Coordinates of C-alpha atoms in Angstrom, one line a residue:
Chain S
M3 CA 23.2 -4.2 -11.4
T4 CA 19.9 -2.3 -11.8
T5 CA 18.1 -1.8 -8.6
G6 CA 14.3 -2.3 -8.9
K7 CA 11.9 -0.6 -6.6
I8 CA 9.3 -1.3 -4.1
T9 CA 5.8 0.1 -3.9
L10 CA 4.2 0.0 -0.5
L11 CA 0.6 -0.2 -1.6
S12 CA -2.6 0.4 0.5
A13 CA -5.3 -2.1 -0.5
G14 CA -8.1 -0.4 1.3
P15 CA -10.9 -2.1 3.2
G16 CA -11.8 -4.8 0.7
D17 CA -14.0 -3.3 -2.1
L18 CA -11.6 -3.2 -5.0
D19 CA -13.4 -0.1 -6.2
L20 CA -11.9 1.6 -3.1
L21 CA -8.4 1.2 -4.5
T22 CA -6.9 4.4 -5.8
I23 CA -6.2 4.8 -9.5
K24 CA -2.5 5.1 -8.5
A25 CA -2.7 1.7 -6.9
A26 CA -4.3 0.1 -9.9
K27 CA -1.5 1.6 -12.1
A28 CA 1.2 0.3 -9.8
L29 CA -0.4 -3.2 -9.8
A30 CA -0.6 -3.3 -13.6
L31 CA 3.2 -2.8 -13.8
A32 CA 4.1 -5.1 -10.9
D33 CA 6.6 -7.9 -11.4
I34 CA 6.1 -9.3 -7.9
V35 CA 3.2 -8.9 -5.6
L36 CA 3.6 -9.7 -1.9
L37 CA 0.1 -10.1 -0.6
D38 CA -0.9 -9.4 2.9
D39 CA -3.7 -11.6 4.2
L40 CA -5.7 -8.6 5.3
A41 CA -6.1 -7.5 1.7
N42 CA -8.8 -8.8 -0.7
P43 CA -7.0 -11.5 -2.7
G44 CA -9.1 -10.5 -5.7
I45 CA -6.6 -7.7 -6.0
V46 CA -4.2 -10.0 -7.9
S47 CA -6.5 -9.7 -11.0
L48 CA -5.2 -6.2 -11.3
A49 CA -1.6 -7.5 -11.5
P50 CA -1.6 -9.8 -14.6
R51 CA 2.1 -9.7 -15.1
A52 CA 3.1 -10.4 -11.5
R53 CA 4.2 -13.4 -9.6
V54 CA 2.1 -13.4 -6.4
I55 CA 3.5 -14.4 -3.1
R56 CA 1.1 -14.6 -0.1
V57 CA 2.5 -13.5 3.2
G58 CA 0.8 -13.0 6.6
K59 CA -1.5 -15.2 8.6
R60 CA -3.2 -18.1 6.9
G61 CA -5.8 -20.0 8.9
G62 CA -4.4 -20.9 12.2
C63 CA -0.8 -20.6 11.1
K64 CA 1.6 -18.2 12.4
S65 CA 2.4 -15.0 10.6
T66 CA 5.2 -15.0 8.0
P67 CA 8.0 -13.6 10.1
Q68 CA 8.5 -9.9 9.5
A69 CA 12.2 -10.3 8.8
F70 CA 11.5 -12.8 6.1
I71 CA 9.0 -10.5 4.4
E72 CA 11.6 -7.7 4.4
R73 CA 14.3 -10.0 3.0
L74 CA 12.0 -11.2 0.3
M75 CA 11.2 -7.7 -0.8
Q76 CA 14.8 -6.7 -0.9
R77 CA 15.9 -9.8 -2.8
Y78 CA 13.5 -9.2 -5.7
A79 CA 14.1 -5.4 -5.7
L80 CA 17.9 -6.0 -5.9
K81 CA 17.2 -8.2 -9.0
G82 CA 15.8 -5.1 -10.7
L83 CA 12.2 -6.0 -10.3
H84 CA 9.2 -3.9 -9.3
V85 CA 7.9 -5.3 -6.1
V86 CA 4.5 -4.3 -4.9
R87 CA 3.9 -4.9 -1.2
V88 CA 0.1 -5.0 -0.7
K89 CA -1.1 -4.1 2.8
G90 CA -4.7 -4.0 3.9
G91 CA -6.3 -0.7 4.6
E92 CA -4.0 2.3 4.7
A93 CA -0.4 1.2 4.8
L94 CA 0.7 4.1 7.0
L95 CA -1.9 3.4 9.7
F96 CA -1.1 0.3 11.9
G97 CA 0.4 -2.7 10.1
R98 CA 4.2 -2.6 10.2
A99 CA 5.0 -0.1 7.5
G100 CA 7.3 1.8 9.8
E101 CA 9.6 -1.3 10.2
E102 CA 9.4 -2.2 6.6
L103 CA 10.3 1.3 5.4
A104 CA 13.2 1.4 7.8
A105 CA 14.6 -1.9 6.6
L106 CA 14.2 -0.9 2.9
R107 CA 15.9 2.5 3.5
R108 CA 18.8 0.8 5.3
A109 CA 19.2 -1.4 2.2
G110 CA 19.1 1.6 -0.1
I111 CA 16.1 0.5 -2.0
P112 CA 13.7 3.2 -3.4
V113 CA 10.2 3.0 -1.9
D114 CA 7.1 4.6 -3.3
I115 CA 4.1 4.8 -1.0
V116 CA 0.5 4.6 -2.3
N117 CA -2.1 5.7 0.2
G118 CA -5.5 4.0 0.6
I119 CA -8.7 3.9 2.6
S120 CA -8.4 2.6 6.1
S121 CA -11.3 0.5 7.5
G122 CA -12.1 3.2 10.1
F123 CA -13.2 5.5 7.3
A124 CA -15.1 2.8 5.5
A125 CA -16.9 2.1 8.8
A126 CA -17.8 5.8 9.0
A127 CA -19.1 5.7 5.5
S128 CA -21.2 2.6 6.3
L129 CA -22.7 4.4 9.3
G130 CA -23.2 7.6 7.2
V131 CA -21.4 9.8 9.7
S132 CA -18.6 12.3 9.7
L133 CA -15.9 11.2 12.2
T134 CA -15.5 14.9 13.2
H135 CA -19.0 16.5 13.1
R136 CA -18.1 19.9 14.5
E137 CA -21.1 20.1 16.8
H138 CA -19.7 17.1 18.7
C139 CA -15.9 17.1 18.5
Q140 CA -12.9 18.6 16.8
G141 CA -10.9 15.5 15.9
V142 CA -10.6 11.8 15.8
T143 CA -8.1 9.4 17.3
F144 CA -7.2 6.1 15.6
I145 CA -5.8 3.7 18.2
T146 CA -4.9 0.0 18.4
A147 CA -6.0 -1.8 21.5
H148 CA -3.0 -4.1 21.0
K149 CA 0.1 -2.6 22.5
Q150 CA 3.5 -3.9 21.5
D151 CA 4.3 -4.6 25.2
H152 CA 0.8 -6.2 25.7
G153 CA -0.2 -3.3 28.0
E154 CA -3.4 -1.3 27.7
P155 CA -3.7 2.1 26.1
D156 CA -4.3 5.0 28.4
W157 CA -8.1 5.0 27.9
S158 CA -8.7 7.9 30.3
A159 CA -6.2 10.1 28.5
L160 CA -7.8 9.2 25.2
A161 CA -11.3 9.9 26.5
A162 CA -10.1 13.3 27.9
T163 CA -9.3 14.5 24.4
G164 CA -13.0 14.6 23.5
T165 CA -12.1 13.2 20.1
T166 CA -14.0 10.4 18.4
L167 CA -12.2 7.2 19.1
V168 CA -11.8 4.6 16.4
I169 CA -10.3 1.5 17.9
Y170 CA -8.6 -1.2 15.8
M171 CA -8.0 -4.8 16.9
G172 CA -10.2 -4.3 20.0
M173 CA -12.8 -7.0 19.7
T174 CA -10.8 -9.7 21.5
R175 CA -10.5 -7.4 24.5
I176 CA -13.7 -5.5 24.2
E177 CA -14.9 -6.1 27.8
R178 CA -11.8 -4.7 29.5
L179 CA -11.7 -1.8 27.0
C180 CA -15.3 -0.9 27.7
T181 CA -14.8 -1.1 31.5
S182 CA -11.9 1.3 31.2
L183 CA -13.7 3.7 29.0
M184 CA -16.8 3.6 31.2
S185 CA -14.8 5.1 34.0
A186 CA -14.0 8.1 31.8
L187 CA -17.0 8.6 29.5
P188 CA -20.8 8.7 30.1
A189 CA -22.5 5.3 29.8
C190 CA -24.8 6.8 27.1
T191 CA -21.9 7.7 24.8
P192 CA -22.8 6.5 21.3
A193 CA -20.8 3.5 20.1
A194 CA -20.7 1.3 17.0
V195 CA -18.9 -1.7 15.7
V196 CA -18.4 -2.3 12.0
Q197 CA -17.1 -5.7 11.0
W198 CA -15.6 -6.3 7.6
A199 CA -16.2 -2.6 6.8
G200 CA -16.3 -1.9 3.2
T201 CA -16.8 -5.5 2.1
Q202 CA -19.8 -7.4 0.9
A203 CA -19.9 -9.3 4.2
E204 CA -20.1 -6.1 6.3
R205 CA -22.0 -6.2 9.6
R206 CA -22.6 -3.5 12.1
W207 CA -24.0 -2.7 15.5
L208 CA -24.9 0.7 16.9
G209 CA -25.8 1.6 20.4
T210 CA -24.2 3.1 23.5
L211 CA -21.0 2.4 25.4
D212 CA -22.7 0.7 28.3
R213 CA -24.1 -2.0 26.0
L214 CA -21.2 -2.2 23.6
A215 CA -19.3 -5.2 25.1
I216 CA -22.4 -7.3 25.7
D217 CA -24.6 -6.4 22.7
A218 CA -22.0 -6.4 20.0
T219 CA -20.7 -9.7 21.2
D220 CA -24.3 -11.1 21.4
A221 CA -24.9 -9.9 17.9
G222 CA -22.1 -12.2 16.8
L223 CA -19.7 -9.4 15.9
G224 CA -16.0 -10.2 16.2
S225 CA -12.6 -9.6 14.6
P226 CA -11.8 -8.0 12.2
A227 CA -13.9 -5.0 13.2
V228 CA -13.4 -1.4 14.1
I229 CA -15.1 0.1 17.2
L230 CA -16.2 3.7 17.0
I231 CA -17.0 5.7 20.1
G232 CA -18.1 9.3 20.6
P233 CA -21.0 11.7 20.2
A234 CA -20.3 12.1 16.4
I235 CA -21.1 8.5 16.0
G236 CA -24.5 9.1 17.5
E237 CA -25.6 11.0 14.4
A238 CA -26.1 7.5 12.8
M239 CA -28.9 6.8 15.2
Q240 CA -31.1 9.3 13.4
W241 CA -31.3 7.2 10.3
V242 CA -30.1 3.8 11.1
A243 CA -33.7 2.4 11.4
Q244 CA -34.4 3.4 7.8
P245 CA -33.0 1.3 5.0
A246 CA -29.7 2.9 4.9
P247 CA -28.7 4.2 1.5
I248 CA -25.0 3.9 2.2
H249 CA -21.8 2.7 0.8
Q250 CA -22.5 0.5 -2.1
I251 CA -20.3 -2.5 -2.6
N252 CA -19.6 -3.4 -6.3
Q253 CA -17.3 -6.3 -6.2
E254 CA -17.0 -10.1 -6.3
P255 CA -17.4 -11.8 -2.9
F256 CA -14.1 -12.7 -1.3
D257 CA -13.0 -14.2 2.0
A258 CA -14.0 -11.2 4.0
Q259 CA -13.2 -12.9 7.2
R260 CA -9.6 -11.9 6.5
A261 CA -10.3 -8.2 5.5
A262 CA -9.5 -5.6 8.1
Chain U
M13 CA -41.5 12.3 -9.3
T14 CA -38.3 10.4 -9.3
T15 CA -35.9 11.2 -6.6
G16 CA -32.3 11.4 -7.7
K17 CA -29.4 10.8 -5.4
I18 CA -26.4 12.5 -4.0
T19 CA -22.9 11.1 -3.8
L20 CA -20.7 12.7 -1.2
L21 CA -17.3 12.2 -2.9
S22 CA -13.9 12.5 -1.4
A23 CA -11.5 14.1 -3.9
G24 CA -8.3 13.3 -2.0
P25 CA -5.3 15.6 -1.6
G26 CA -5.0 16.8 -5.2
D27 CA -3.3 14.2 -7.3
L28 CA -6.1 12.8 -9.4
D29 CA -4.5 9.4 -9.4
L30 CA -5.2 9.4 -5.6
L31 CA -8.9 9.3 -6.4
T32 CA -10.5 5.9 -5.8
I33 CA -11.9 3.9 -8.7
K34 CA -15.3 4.2 -7.1
A35 CA -14.9 8.0 -7.2
A36 CA -14.0 8.0 -10.9
K37 CA -17.1 5.8 -11.7
A38 CA -19.4 8.1 -9.7
L39 CA -18.0 11.2 -11.5
A40 CA -18.4 9.5 -14.9
L41 CA -22.2 9.2 -14.2
A42 CA -22.7 12.5 -12.6
D43 CA -25.4 14.9 -13.9
I44 CA -24.3 17.7 -11.5
V45 CA -21.0 18.3 -9.9
L46 CA -20.8 20.6 -6.9
L47 CA -17.1 21.4 -6.6
D48 CA -15.5 22.4 -3.4
D49 CA -12.7 24.9 -3.8
L50 CA -10.3 22.6 -1.8
A51 CA -10.6 19.9 -4.5
N52 CA -8.4 19.9 -7.6
P53 CA -10.6 21.5 -10.3
G54 CA -9.1 19.2 -12.9
I55 CA -11.4 16.6 -11.4
V56 CA -14.2 17.8 -13.7
S57 CA -12.4 16.2 -16.6
L58 CA -13.7 12.9 -15.1
A59 CA -17.3 14.1 -15.2
P60 CA -17.9 14.8 -18.9
R61 CA -21.7 14.6 -18.7
A62 CA -22.0 16.9 -15.7
R63 CA -22.9 20.5 -15.2
V64 CA -20.3 21.9 -12.8
I65 CA -21.1 24.3 -10.1
R66 CA -18.3 25.8 -8.0
V67 CA -19.0 26.3 -4.4
G68 CA -16.7 27.4 -1.5
K69 CA -14.2 30.2 -1.2
R70 CA -13.0 31.9 -4.3
G71 CA -10.1 34.4 -3.9
G72 CA -11.0 36.8 -1.1
C73 CA -14.7 36.2 -1.4
K74 CA -16.8 34.7 1.4
S75 CA -17.7 31.0 1.4
T76 CA -20.9 30.0 -0.4
P77 CA -23.2 29.7 2.6
Q78 CA -23.6 26.2 3.8
A79 CA -27.4 26.4 3.7
F80 CA -27.3 27.5 0.0
I81 CA -25.1 24.5 -0.9
E82 CA -27.5 22.1 0.9
R83 CA -30.5 23.6 -0.9
L84 CA -28.7 23.4 -4.2
M85 CA -28.0 19.7 -3.7
Q86 CA -31.5 19.0 -2.7
R87 CA -33.0 20.9 -5.6
Y88 CA -31.2 18.9 -8.2
A89 CA -31.6 15.6 -6.5
L90 CA -35.4 16.2 -6.3
K91 CA -35.4 16.7 -10.0
G92 CA -34.2 13.1 -10.3
L93 CA -30.5 14.0 -11.1
H94 CA -27.4 12.3 -9.8
V95 CA -25.6 15.0 -7.9
V96 CA -21.9 14.5 -6.9
R97 CA -20.8 16.7 -4.1
V98 CA -17.0 16.8 -4.4
K99 CA -15.1 17.6 -1.2
G100 CA -11.3 17.9 -0.8
G101 CA -9.5 15.2 1.1
E102 CA -11.6 12.6 2.9
A103 CA -15.2 13.8 3.2
L104 CA -15.7 12.3 6.6
L105 CA -12.7 14.1 8.2
F106 CA -13.3 17.8 8.8
G107 CA -15.2 19.8 6.2
R108 CA -18.9 19.9 6.9
A109 CA -20.0 16.4 5.8
G110 CA -21.9 15.9 9.1
E111 CA -24.1 18.9 8.5
E112 CA -24.7 18.1 4.9
L113 CA -25.6 14.5 5.6
A114 CA -28.0 15.6 8.3
A115 CA -29.7 18.0 6.0
L116 CA -30.0 15.5 3.2
R117 CA -31.4 12.8 5.5
R118 CA -34.0 15.2 6.8
A119 CA -35.0 15.8 3.2
G120 CA -35.2 12.1 2.6
I121 CA -32.7 12.1 -0.2
P122 CA -30.5 9.0 -0.6
V123 CA -26.8 9.6 0.0
D124 CA -23.9 7.5 -1.1
I125 CA -20.5 8.2 0.5
V126 CA -17.2 7.6 -1.4
N127 CA -14.1 7.6 0.8
G128 CA -10.8 9.3 -0.1
I129 CA -7.3 10.1 1.0
S130 CA -7.0 12.9 3.5
S131 CA -4.0 15.2 3.3
G132 CA -2.6 13.9 6.6
F133 CA -2.0 10.5 5.0
A134 CA -0.6 12.1 1.9
A135 CA 1.8 14.1 4.1
A136 CA 2.9 10.9 5.8
A137 CA 3.5 9.3 2.4
S138 CA 5.6 12.3 1.4
L139 CA 7.7 12.0 4.6
G140 CA 7.9 8.3 4.1
V141 CA 6.7 7.5 7.6
S142 CA 4.0 5.4 9.2
L143 CA 1.8 7.6 11.4
T144 CA 1.7 4.8 14.0
H145 CA 5.2 3.2 14.0
R146 CA 4.7 0.8 16.9
E147 CA 8.1 1.6 18.5
H148 CA 6.9 5.1 19.0
C149 CA 3.1 5.2 19.6
Q150 CA -0.1 3.2 19.3
G151 CA -2.3 5.7 17.5
V152 CA -2.7 9.0 15.7
T153 CA -5.0 11.9 16.4
F154 CA -6.3 14.1 13.6
I155 CA -7.4 17.5 15.0
T156 CA -8.4 20.8 13.7
A157 CA -6.8 23.9 15.4
H158 CA -9.9 25.8 14.4
K159 CA -12.7 25.3 16.9
Q160 CA -16.3 26.2 16.1
D161 CA -16.4 28.5 19.1
H162 CA -13.0 30.0 18.2
G163 CA -11.5 28.5 21.4
E164 CA -8.3 26.3 21.5
P165 CA -8.2 22.6 21.5
D166 CA -7.0 21.0 24.8
W167 CA -3.4 20.6 23.7
S168 CA -2.2 19.1 26.9
A169 CA -4.9 16.4 26.8
L170 CA -4.0 15.6 23.3
A171 CA -0.3 15.4 24.1
A172 CA -1.1 13.1 27.1
T173 CA -2.4 10.5 24.7
G174 CA 1.1 9.8 23.3
T175 CA -0.4 9.5 19.8
T176 CA 1.0 11.2 16.8
L177 CA -0.7 14.5 16.3
V178 CA -1.8 15.6 12.8
I179 CA -3.1 19.1 12.9
Y180 CA -5.3 20.6 10.2
M181 CA -5.9 24.3 9.7
G182 CA -3.1 25.2 12.2
M183 CA -0.7 27.4 10.2
T184 CA -2.5 30.7 11.0
R185 CA -2.2 30.0 14.7
I186 CA 1.1 28.1 14.7
E187 CA 2.8 30.2 17.4
R188 CA 0.1 29.8 20.0
L189 CA -0.3 26.1 19.1
C190 CA 3.4 25.5 19.6
T191 CA 3.6 27.4 22.9
S192 CA 0.8 25.3 24.2
L193 CA 2.3 22.0 23.0
M194 CA 5.7 23.0 24.4
S195 CA 4.3 23.0 27.9
A196 CA 3.2 19.3 27.4
L197 CA 5.8 17.8 25.1
P198 CA 9.7 17.8 25.0
A199 CA 11.2 20.6 22.9
C200 CA 13.0 17.9 20.8
T201 CA 9.7 16.2 19.8
P202 CA 9.9 15.6 16.0
A203 CA 7.7 17.9 14.0
A204 CA 6.9 18.4 10.3
V205 CA 4.8 20.6 8.1
V206 CA 3.7 19.5 4.7
Q207 CA 2.1 22.1 2.5
W208 CA -0.1 21.1 -0.5
A209 CA 0.5 17.5 0.4
G210 CA 0.0 15.2 -2.5
T211 CA 0.2 17.9 -5.1
Q212 CA 2.9 18.9 -7.5
A213 CA 3.4 22.1 -5.5
E214 CA 4.1 20.1 -2.3
R215 CA 6.6 21.7 0.1
R216 CA 7.7 20.4 3.5
W217 CA 9.7 21.2 6.6
L218 CA 11.1 18.7 9.1
G219 CA 12.6 19.5 12.5
T220 CA 11.7 19.7 16.1
L221 CA 8.8 21.2 18.1
D222 CA 10.9 24.1 19.5
R223 CA 11.8 25.2 16.0
L224 CA 8.4 24.5 14.4
A225 CA 6.7 27.9 14.6
I226 CA 9.8 30.0 13.6
D227 CA 11.5 27.7 11.1
A228 CA 8.4 26.6 9.2
T229 CA 7.2 30.1 8.9
D230 CA 10.7 31.3 7.9
A231 CA 10.8 28.6 5.2
G232 CA 7.7 30.3 3.8
L233 CA 5.3 27.5 4.6
G234 CA 1.7 28.5 5.2
S235 CA -1.9 27.4 4.6
P236 CA -3.0 24.9 3.4
A237 CA -0.7 22.6 5.3
V238 CA -0.8 19.8 7.8
I239 CA 1.4 19.8 10.9
L240 CA 2.6 16.5 12.2
I241 CA 4.1 16.0 15.6
G242 CA 5.4 13.0 17.5
P243 CA 8.3 10.6 17.7
A244 CA 6.9 8.5 14.7
I245 CA 7.5 11.5 12.5
G246 CA 11.2 11.5 13.6
E247 CA 11.7 8.4 11.5
A248 CA 11.8 10.7 8.5
M249 CA 15.0 12.3 9.8
Q250 CA 16.9 9.2 8.9
W251 CA 16.5 9.7 5.2
V252 CA 15.2 13.2 4.6
A253 CA 18.7 14.3 3.6
Q254 CA 18.8 11.8 0.8
P255 CA 16.9 12.5 -2.4
A256 CA 13.6 11.1 -1.1
P257 CA 12.2 8.4 -3.4
I258 CA 8.7 9.2 -2.2
H259 CA 5.2 9.8 -3.4
Q260 CA 5.3 10.4 -7.1
I261 CA 2.9 12.9 -8.5
N262 CA 1.6 12.1 -12.0
Q263 CA -0.8 14.9 -12.8
E264 CA -1.2 18.2 -14.5
P265 CA -0.4 21.2 -12.4
F266 CA -3.3 23.0 -10.8
D267 CA -3.9 25.8 -8.4
A268 CA -2.5 24.0 -5.5
Q269 CA -2.9 27.0 -3.2
R270 CA -6.4 25.9 -2.9
A271 CA -5.8 22.2 -2.2
A272 CA -6.0 21.1 1.4

C-alpha cells in the first residue's frame, strides 16, 4: 500500500494573493482538501483536482470534532492520496496544528508544512506599522485570550515584557482583558483593533487602551479580530487621518465574517 | 509631477516559493528594486523590468546608511516610478520598517506593504512544531537579543510570560542569553536553533536550555539563526530522530549565509 501525504497549509488572512506560491502549488496537486472555516472558501478554486471537505464551525453548529478531522486526514492519506489540510492564518500559530501534527506522526504519515501570513501581521500592514519599531520595543508577543482551562493569561507578566501585544480571540472578553491590562500599562498606551484583517471587509479602530473596550465595541467591531497594544502601534496615529495608502485587497468578496 | 509609489515587500526566509503571490505580482511590475542583503538575491528574477540596487551589508563592509536608503526610495518614487523595497523575512518584524515607513509618510509618498514569512515561522515548520501548542503555552514572543542601546532584554520578564520564545540575532551573545534564561527557566526546557531556516542550507540543533550555548556552538551553528525556547518546541523531540518529512525546499541554491 502506498502511503500518501498530508500538507498542513496556511491559508493566510483571507486575501488569496497573500497565499504563498508554495501553497498554490500544493493546492494544484491536492487530491483532497480539508477546509477550515477560518480560511477563505474561494481557495478551492486553486485546487481543481481536489474533493473538498469542509470542517470546522458552520453557522451556529458545533465544530467538527478534532478527533474526526484527524481520522479523516489519516484515512485519505493511507489510501495514497495527497491531502491538503487548509488552516486559516499561519498554521503554526494558534489553531490546533500541534495536536494534528502529533496524531499524524503517531500514525507514521509524512507531513509537509506550508507557512502563511497570520492575521496579526495583516493587521499591522493595514495599520501601516512595524510590530517591533525599535524606538518603542524589542519584540512582539502573540497571545490568545482563550486559555484551554478557561483561565486568563497573566496580563501583568505580558505587559512587563514591554513587547507589543497582539491578542487573538480577545473580542468576546475585551472588557476583562482591558481592566487587567490597565493595571499594568498606562491608560494612554496606543491600542488598535483590526477585524477581518487582510480581507475586503476589513474594519479597524485606533485609539488608546483606556478607550479600547468601550470605543471598539461601540464602533461595532467584534470577532474575528486582532487586538494590538503597545507604543509601536501608536505610530499609526501619525497618518491614520489621511487616506491610508495601505494593504490593497485584490480578490473576490467572500464570507469574511468567517476569516480570522 | 506624478508621484510613484513604494512597496515594502517581505521576501520571506529564502525559499522563493515562500513568497506570497502578491509579492510576485508587485515584483513583476517593479521599476526599481532595492534589495536587502538578507533577502535571497534570486528574487530579482521575478522583477524582469526593474533596475536592481543592492543595499545593506556586503561582506565585511558597513551597512548602507539607513538615511541613504530612505532618500534613494524617495528620489525614485518622486520620479513617478514604482519602487519595491525588498526586506528579508517579514518586513513588519524587526528590520527597520518602522523608520522607513515614517520617513516615507513624512515625504507624502504612498506605501503599500506586502507581508511575508518570518524565519521564526520557517524554523517552526522545519522542526515540525506549532509555536503555540495549547498543551504547553498560549502564545509566542518574538524578540531580538540586540537592543538599540546595546543593553539586554529583560529575560526573566520574558520567561515569566510562559510563552514560547523565538529569539532573533541571538547567536553572537548566546552564552550570556542562556545564563540569564537559566536563572528563570528549568535547565531541561526544550530549545532549538535553526540556521538559515527555510533555505537549502538549513541546519538545526535540538536539545535543552542547559546545553544550548555549548552544543549549538559546538555543532557549528552561528548567525543567521533563530533560537526557539519553550515546552512547545519539545514536541519536535518525538520525531526528530526519524527522517523528518518536513519543509521541502524547491529552489536554486543561493548565498544562504546572508539569509535571515
